[in-house]
Coordinates of C-alpha atoms in Angstrom, one line a residue:
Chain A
X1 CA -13.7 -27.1 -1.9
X2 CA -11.0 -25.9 0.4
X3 CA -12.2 -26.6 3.9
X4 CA -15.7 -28.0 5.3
X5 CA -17.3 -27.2 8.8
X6 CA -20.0 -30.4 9.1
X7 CA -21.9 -30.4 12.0
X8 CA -20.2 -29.4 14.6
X9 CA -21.5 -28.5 18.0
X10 CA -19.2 -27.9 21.2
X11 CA -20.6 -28.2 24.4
X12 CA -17.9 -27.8 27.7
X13 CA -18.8 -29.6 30.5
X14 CA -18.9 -28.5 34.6
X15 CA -19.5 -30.5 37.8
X16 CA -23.5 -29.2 37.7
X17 CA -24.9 -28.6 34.1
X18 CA -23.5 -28.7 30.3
X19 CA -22.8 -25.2 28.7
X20 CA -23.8 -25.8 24.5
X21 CA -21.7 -23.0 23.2
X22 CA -22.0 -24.3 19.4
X23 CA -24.6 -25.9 17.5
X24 CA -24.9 -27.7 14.7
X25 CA -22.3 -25.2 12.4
X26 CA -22.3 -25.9 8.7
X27 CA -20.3 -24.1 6.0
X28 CA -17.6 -24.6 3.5
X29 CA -14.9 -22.5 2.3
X30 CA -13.8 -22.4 -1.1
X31 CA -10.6 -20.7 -2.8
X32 CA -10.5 -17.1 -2.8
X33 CA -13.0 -16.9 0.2
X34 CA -12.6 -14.2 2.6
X35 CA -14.7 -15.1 5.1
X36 CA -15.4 -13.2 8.5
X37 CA -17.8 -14.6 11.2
X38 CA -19.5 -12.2 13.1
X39 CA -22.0 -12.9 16.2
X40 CA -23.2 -11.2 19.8
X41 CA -20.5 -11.4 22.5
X42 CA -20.1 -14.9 23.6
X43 CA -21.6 -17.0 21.0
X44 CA -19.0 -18.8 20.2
X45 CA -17.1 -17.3 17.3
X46 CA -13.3 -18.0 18.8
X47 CA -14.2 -21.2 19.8
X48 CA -15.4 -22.0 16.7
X49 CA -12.4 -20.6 14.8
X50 CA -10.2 -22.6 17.0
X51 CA -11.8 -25.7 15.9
X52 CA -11.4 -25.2 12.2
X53 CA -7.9 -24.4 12.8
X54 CA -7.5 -28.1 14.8
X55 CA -6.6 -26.2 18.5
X56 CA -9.7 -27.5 19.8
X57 CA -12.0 -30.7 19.3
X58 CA -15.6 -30.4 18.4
X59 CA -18.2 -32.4 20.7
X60 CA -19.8 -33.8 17.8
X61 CA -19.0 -33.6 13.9
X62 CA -15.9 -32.9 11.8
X63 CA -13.8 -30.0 9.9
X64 CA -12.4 -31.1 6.9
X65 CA -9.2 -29.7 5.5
X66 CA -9.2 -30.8 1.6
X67 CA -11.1 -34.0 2.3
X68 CA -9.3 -34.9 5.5
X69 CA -10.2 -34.5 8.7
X70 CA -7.9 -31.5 10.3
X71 CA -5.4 -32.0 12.5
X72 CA -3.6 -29.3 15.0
X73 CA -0.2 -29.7 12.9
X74 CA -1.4 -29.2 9.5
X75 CA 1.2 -26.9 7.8
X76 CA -1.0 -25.8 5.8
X77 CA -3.3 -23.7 8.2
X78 CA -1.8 -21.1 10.3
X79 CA -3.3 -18.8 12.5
X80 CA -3.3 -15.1 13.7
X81 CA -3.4 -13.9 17.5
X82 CA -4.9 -11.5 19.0
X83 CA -2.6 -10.5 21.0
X84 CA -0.1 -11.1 18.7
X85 CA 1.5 -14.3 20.4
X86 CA 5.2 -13.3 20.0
X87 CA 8.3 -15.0 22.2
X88 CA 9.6 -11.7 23.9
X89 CA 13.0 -13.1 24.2
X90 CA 13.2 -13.3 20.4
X91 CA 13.7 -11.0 17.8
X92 CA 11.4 -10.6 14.8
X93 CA 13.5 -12.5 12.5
X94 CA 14.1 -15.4 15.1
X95 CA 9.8 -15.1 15.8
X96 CA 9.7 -15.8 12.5
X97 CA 12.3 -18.5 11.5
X98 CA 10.7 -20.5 14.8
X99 CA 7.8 -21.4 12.8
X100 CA 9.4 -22.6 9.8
X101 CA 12.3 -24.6 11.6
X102 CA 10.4 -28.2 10.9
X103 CA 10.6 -27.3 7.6
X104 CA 13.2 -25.4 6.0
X105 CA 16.8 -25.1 7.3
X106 CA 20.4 -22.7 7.2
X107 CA 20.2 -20.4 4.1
X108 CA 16.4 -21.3 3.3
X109 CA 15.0 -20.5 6.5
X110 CA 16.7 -17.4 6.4
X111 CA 15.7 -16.4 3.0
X112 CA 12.0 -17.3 3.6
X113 CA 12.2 -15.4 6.5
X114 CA 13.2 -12.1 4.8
X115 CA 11.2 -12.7 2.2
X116 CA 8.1 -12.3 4.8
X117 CA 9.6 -9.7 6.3
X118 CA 9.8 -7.5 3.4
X119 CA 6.5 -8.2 2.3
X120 CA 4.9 -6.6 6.0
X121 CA 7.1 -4.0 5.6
X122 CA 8.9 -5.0 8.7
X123 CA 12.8 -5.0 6.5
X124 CA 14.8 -2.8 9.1
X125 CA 13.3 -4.3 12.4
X126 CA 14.7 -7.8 12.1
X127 CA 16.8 -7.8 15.1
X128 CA 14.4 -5.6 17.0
X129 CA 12.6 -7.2 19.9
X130 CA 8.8 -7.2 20.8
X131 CA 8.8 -4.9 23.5
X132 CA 10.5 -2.1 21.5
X133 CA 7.7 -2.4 18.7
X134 CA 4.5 -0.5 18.5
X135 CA 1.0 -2.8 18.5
X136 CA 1.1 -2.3 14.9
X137 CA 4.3 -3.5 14.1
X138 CA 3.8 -6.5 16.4
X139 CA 1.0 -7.2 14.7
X140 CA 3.0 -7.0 11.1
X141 CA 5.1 -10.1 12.9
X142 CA 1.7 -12.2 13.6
X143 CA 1.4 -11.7 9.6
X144 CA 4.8 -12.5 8.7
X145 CA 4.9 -15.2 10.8
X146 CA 1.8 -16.9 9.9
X147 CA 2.7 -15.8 5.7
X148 CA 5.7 -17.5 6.4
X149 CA 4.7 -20.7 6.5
X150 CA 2.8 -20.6 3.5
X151 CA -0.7 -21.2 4.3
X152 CA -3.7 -22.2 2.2
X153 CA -5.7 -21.2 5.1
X154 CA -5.3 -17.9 6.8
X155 CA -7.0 -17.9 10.4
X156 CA -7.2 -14.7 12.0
X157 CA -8.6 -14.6 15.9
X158 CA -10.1 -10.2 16.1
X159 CA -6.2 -9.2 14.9
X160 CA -7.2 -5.4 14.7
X161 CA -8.7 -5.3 17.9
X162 CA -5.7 -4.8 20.3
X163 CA -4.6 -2.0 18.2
X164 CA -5.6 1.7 18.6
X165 CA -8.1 2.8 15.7
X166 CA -5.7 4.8 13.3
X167 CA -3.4 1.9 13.4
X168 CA -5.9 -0.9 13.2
X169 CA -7.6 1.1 9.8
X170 CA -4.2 1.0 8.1
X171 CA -3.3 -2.8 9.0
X172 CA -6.5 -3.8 7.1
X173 CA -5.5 -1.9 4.1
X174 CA -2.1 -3.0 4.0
X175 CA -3.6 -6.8 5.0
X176 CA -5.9 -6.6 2.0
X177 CA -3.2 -5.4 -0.4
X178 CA -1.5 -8.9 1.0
X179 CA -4.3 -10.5 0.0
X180 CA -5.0 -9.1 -3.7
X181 CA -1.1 -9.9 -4.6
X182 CA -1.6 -13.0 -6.5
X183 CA 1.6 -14.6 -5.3
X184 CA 1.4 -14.5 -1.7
X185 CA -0.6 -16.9 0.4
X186 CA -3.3 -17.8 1.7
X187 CA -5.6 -19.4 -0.9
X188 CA -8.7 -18.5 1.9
X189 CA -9.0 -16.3 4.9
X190 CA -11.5 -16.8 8.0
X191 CA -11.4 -14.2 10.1
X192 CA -13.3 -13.8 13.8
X193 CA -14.5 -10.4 14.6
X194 CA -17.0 -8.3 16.8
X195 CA -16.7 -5.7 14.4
X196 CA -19.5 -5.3 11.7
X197 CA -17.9 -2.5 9.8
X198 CA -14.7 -4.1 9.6
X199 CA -16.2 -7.3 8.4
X200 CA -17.9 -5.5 5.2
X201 CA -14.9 -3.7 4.9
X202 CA -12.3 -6.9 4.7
X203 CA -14.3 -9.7 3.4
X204 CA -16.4 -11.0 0.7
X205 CA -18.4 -13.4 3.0
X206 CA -19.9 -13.0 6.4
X207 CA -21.5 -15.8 8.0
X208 CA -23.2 -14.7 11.0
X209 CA -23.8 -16.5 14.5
X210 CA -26.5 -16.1 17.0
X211 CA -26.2 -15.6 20.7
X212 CA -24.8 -18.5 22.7
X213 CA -25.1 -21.5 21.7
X214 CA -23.9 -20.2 18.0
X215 CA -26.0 -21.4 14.8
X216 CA -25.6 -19.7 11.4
X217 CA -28.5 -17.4 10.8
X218 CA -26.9 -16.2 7.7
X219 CA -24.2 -16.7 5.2
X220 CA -23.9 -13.5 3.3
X221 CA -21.9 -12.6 -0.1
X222 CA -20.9 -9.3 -0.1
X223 CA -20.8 -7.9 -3.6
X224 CA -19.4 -4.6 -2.9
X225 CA -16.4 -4.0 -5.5
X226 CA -12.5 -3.2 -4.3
X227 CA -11.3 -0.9 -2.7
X228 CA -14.1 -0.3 -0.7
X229 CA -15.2 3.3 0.8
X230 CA -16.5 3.5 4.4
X231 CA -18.2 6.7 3.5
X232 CA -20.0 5.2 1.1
X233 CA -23.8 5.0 1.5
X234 CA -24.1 1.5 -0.3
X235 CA -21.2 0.0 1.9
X236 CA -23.1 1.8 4.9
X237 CA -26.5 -0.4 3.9
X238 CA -24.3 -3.8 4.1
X239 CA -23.2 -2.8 7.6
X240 CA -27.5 -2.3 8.6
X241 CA -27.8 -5.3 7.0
X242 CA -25.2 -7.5 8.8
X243 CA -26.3 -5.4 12.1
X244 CA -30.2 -6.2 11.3
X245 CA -29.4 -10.0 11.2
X246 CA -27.3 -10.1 14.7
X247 CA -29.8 -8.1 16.7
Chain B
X1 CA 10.2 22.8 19.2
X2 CA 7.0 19.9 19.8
X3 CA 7.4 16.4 17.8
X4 CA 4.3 14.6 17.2
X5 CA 3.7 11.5 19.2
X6 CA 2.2 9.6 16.4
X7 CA 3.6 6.2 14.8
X8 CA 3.6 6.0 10.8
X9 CA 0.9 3.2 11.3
X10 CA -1.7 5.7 13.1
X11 CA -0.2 8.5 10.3
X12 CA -0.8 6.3 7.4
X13 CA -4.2 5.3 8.9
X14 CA -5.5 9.2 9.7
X15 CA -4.8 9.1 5.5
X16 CA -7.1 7.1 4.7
X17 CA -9.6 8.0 6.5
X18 CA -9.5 11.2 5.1
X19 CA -9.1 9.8 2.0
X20 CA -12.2 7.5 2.5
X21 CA -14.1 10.9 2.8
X22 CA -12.7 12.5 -0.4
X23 CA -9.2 13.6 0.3
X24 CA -11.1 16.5 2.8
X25 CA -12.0 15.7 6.2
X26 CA -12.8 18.2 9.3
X27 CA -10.6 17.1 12.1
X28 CA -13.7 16.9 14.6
X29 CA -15.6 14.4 12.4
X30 CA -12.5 12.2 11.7
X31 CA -12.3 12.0 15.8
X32 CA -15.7 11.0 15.8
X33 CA -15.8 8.5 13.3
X34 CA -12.9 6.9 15.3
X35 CA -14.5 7.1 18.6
X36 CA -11.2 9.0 19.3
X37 CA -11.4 12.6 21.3
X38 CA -9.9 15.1 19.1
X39 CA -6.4 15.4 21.1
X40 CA -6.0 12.0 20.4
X41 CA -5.2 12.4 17.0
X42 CA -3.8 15.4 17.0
X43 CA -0.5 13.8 16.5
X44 CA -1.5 12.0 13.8
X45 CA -2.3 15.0 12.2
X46 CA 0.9 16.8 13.4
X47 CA 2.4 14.0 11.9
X48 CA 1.0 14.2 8.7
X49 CA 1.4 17.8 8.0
X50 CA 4.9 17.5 9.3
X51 CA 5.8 14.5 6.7
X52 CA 4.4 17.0 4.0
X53 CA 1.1 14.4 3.6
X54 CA -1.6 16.9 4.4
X55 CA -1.9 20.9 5.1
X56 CA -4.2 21.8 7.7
X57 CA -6.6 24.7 7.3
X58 CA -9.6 26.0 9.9
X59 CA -9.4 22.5 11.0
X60 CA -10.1 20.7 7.9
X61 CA -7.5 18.4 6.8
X62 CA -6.3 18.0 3.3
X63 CA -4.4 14.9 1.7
X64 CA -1.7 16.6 -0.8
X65 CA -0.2 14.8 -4.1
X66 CA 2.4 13.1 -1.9
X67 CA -0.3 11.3 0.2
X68 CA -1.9 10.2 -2.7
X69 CA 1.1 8.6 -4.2
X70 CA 1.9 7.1 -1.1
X71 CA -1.4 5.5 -0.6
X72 CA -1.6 4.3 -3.7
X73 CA 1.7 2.6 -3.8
X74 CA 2.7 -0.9 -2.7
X75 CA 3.9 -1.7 0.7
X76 CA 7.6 -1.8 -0.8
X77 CA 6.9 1.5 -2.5
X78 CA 5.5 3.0 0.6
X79 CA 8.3 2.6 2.7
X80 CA 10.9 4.3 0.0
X81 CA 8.4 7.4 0.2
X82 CA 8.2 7.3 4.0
X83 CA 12.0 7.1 4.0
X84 CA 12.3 9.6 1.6
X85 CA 9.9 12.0 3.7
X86 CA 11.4 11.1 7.5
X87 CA 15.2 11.8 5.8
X88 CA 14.1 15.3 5.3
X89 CA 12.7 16.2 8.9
X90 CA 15.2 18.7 10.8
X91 CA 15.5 17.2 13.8
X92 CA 16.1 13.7 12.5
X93 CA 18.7 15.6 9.8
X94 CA 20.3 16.8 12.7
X95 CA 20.4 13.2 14.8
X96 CA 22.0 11.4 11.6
X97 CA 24.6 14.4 11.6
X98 CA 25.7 13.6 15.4
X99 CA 26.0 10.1 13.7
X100 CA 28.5 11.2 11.1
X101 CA 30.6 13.3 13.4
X102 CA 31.3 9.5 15.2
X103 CA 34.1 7.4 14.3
X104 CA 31.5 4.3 13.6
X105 CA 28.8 5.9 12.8
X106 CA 26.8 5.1 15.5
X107 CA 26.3 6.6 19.2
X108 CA 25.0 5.8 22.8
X109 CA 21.3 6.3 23.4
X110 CA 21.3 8.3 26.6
X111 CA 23.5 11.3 24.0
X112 CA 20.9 11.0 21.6
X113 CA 18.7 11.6 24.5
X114 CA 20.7 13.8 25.5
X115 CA 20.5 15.9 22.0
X116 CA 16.2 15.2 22.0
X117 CA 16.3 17.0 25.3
X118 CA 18.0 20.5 24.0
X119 CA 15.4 20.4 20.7
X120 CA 11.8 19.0 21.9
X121 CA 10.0 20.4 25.0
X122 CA 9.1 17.5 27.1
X123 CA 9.3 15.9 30.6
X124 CA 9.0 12.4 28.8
X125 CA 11.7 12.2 26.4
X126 CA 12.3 8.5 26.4
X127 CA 8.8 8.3 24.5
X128 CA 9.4 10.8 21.8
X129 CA 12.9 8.6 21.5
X130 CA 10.4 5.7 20.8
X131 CA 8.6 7.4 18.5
X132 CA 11.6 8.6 16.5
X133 CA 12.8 5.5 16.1
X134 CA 9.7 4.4 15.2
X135 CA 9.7 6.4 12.1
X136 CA 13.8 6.4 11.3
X137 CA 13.4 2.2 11.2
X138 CA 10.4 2.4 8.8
X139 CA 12.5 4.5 6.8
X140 CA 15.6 2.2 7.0
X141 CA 17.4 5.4 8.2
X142 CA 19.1 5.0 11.9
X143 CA 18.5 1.7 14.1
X144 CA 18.4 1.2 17.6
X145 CA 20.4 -1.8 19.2
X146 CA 18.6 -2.5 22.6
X147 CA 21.4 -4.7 23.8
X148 CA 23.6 -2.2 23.4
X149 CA 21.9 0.5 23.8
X150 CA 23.4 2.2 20.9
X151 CA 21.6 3.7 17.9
X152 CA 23.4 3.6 14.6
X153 CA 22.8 4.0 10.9
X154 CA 21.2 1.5 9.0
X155 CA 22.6 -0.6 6.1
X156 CA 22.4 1.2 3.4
X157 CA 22.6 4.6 4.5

């Protein structure tokens, strides 16, 4: 077992009343997993996601990181932004080489860097700065950057969804090649979205949440074979079936 | 002449959606399957017919051989066929040429603005710019130095 989510709950706190936005989340995550969590606005899916990656604390129980309890440093884990989460003042390759600086240094750092670079397709845009990139290709430097450090864990926080719809449907594809190339990380991916389609479509898991405060009502394996077709009518009764269990 | 507003991103993603529905897709249902209105990918589809990865006929539109190889290929291998596709547009032809005529083989932005102007029919010529770039650096053909404001062939070239 790769990771395990043991009772945790998250409740935040105001001057007049308690807000329980989690509740009592159980799961594990195992190698190979590609797991998205899907819920109703507002039930707690981010929050959650930043607990497993060690950002946030649970009110009560624990996330486990191969047998130990996660910590917000673990090298190990890294996580995708939604909005991308890139240091305008830098350029792509200096976005990237950030990350690894506490690990690697001079020649290797550089060489890791490109390596990641080349594998998003991004060789050519090294020196370019955010703000001259398209969402997409920003979005090609959240993978890199998190690839980069070599992950077990992939966490991704709805990374399609600041992208128009063209874009966003051929970062998934080239996202899932990533993930079917046997010598790239991550071991395990958990991915937040809103987006039922694009869960069947990516994963081969989809635990579901219910409205605020978030329990699993299902944990779902999707056996739908690679590469999928969203025109296809049995990948079309995965979606009703994902939809039936959230509404 | 008009140049598509499209990135290779929303291109490459209009191609599999039309792959997704056989390799033929009418343009109206794409739109709708996207949520989009249909002028809204209309560059895309510019785009792709223009990069010689779909003809376009009573508004159906249909991957050709070229799509297929590139959507089948790699991420590495994709970005040769883009290059090898981008390389053979006229107007980006024409840009590298400028480049060749210079000493260092590289020139200001505001003349290769200045060269867009006289070739594409806009009032917003700093966006096509964007969007030319866009698809020269995913080809590894000509760069564009924002400190310097200069754009320049890449390494390679």
């Amino acid at each position: 077992m790769l990771a395990e989510i043991k009772n945790v709950s998250k409740t935040y706190e105001t001057d007049s009343n308690k807000i329980s936005v989690l509740d009592d989340i159980n799961f594990s995550v195992e190698d190979n997993d590609f797991i998205c969590i899907v819920g109703p606005s507002g039930c707690g899916k981010s929050t959650l996601l930043r607990i497993i990656v060690g950002l946030e604390k649970p009110t009560s129980g624990e996330v486990f990181f191969k047998g130990e309890v996660i910590s917000s440093d673990n090298p190990k884990v890294a996580m995708v932004f939604q909005n991308f989460a890139l240091f305008p003042w830098l350029t792509v390759q200096e976005n990237i080489e950030l990350v690894l600086e506490s690990k690697k240094q001079g020649r290797e750092l550089e060489k890791t860097a490109c390596k990641y670079i080349k594998a998003v397709g991004l060789d050519g845009f090294e020196k370019v700065y955010p703000r001259e990139l398209s969402g997409g290709m920003k979005q090609r430097v959240g993978f890199a950057r998190a690839l980069a450090v070599e992950p077990v864990l992939l966490c991704m926080d709805e990374p399609f969804s600041s992208l128009d719809a063209l874009t966003s449907q051929n970062l998934k594809d080239e996202l899932l090649m990533l993930w079917a190339d046997a010598n790239m990380p991550p071991d395990a991916v958990i991915m937040v979205t809103h987006n039922v389609e694009e869960a069947v479509y990516m994963s081969n898991r989809i635990i579901i949440l219910s409205p605020r405060p978030g329990k699993v009502v299902a944990d779902l394996k999707i056996e739908l074979e690679r590469p999928r077709n969203r025109k296809d009518p049995e990948f079309y009764r995965w979606v009703d079936k994902v939809y039936s269990l959230i509404v | 002449m008009i140049f598509p507003k499209a990135t290779i991103s929303e291109i490459i993603g209009l191609l599999e959606a039309v792959n997704d529905a056989g390799g033929v897709e009418d343009a109206a249902r794409l739109a709708g399957d996207f949520d989009l209105e249909l002028d809204e990918i209309l560059p895309s589809i510019d785009g792709a017919e223009l990069l010689g990865f779909a003809t376009v006929t009573d508004g159906n539109i249909e991957l050709t051989e070229d799509a297929r190889k590139l959507l089948d290929a790699g991420i590495r291998e994709r970005k040769k066929i883009i290059r090898d596709k981008v390389a053979g547009v006229e107007i980006i032809k024409e840009l590298k040429n400028k480049f060749m005529e210079s000493d260092e083989h590289r020139i200001k932005k505001e003349d290769a603005l200045g060269f867009l102007q006289k070739n594409i029919s806009t009032t917003d010529i700093e966006s096509y710019f964007k969007i030319i770039i866009n698809w020269t650096r995913h080809g590894g053909l000509i760069g564009y130095n924002s400190d310097s404001e200069e754009i320049y062939l890449m390494p390679g070239e």
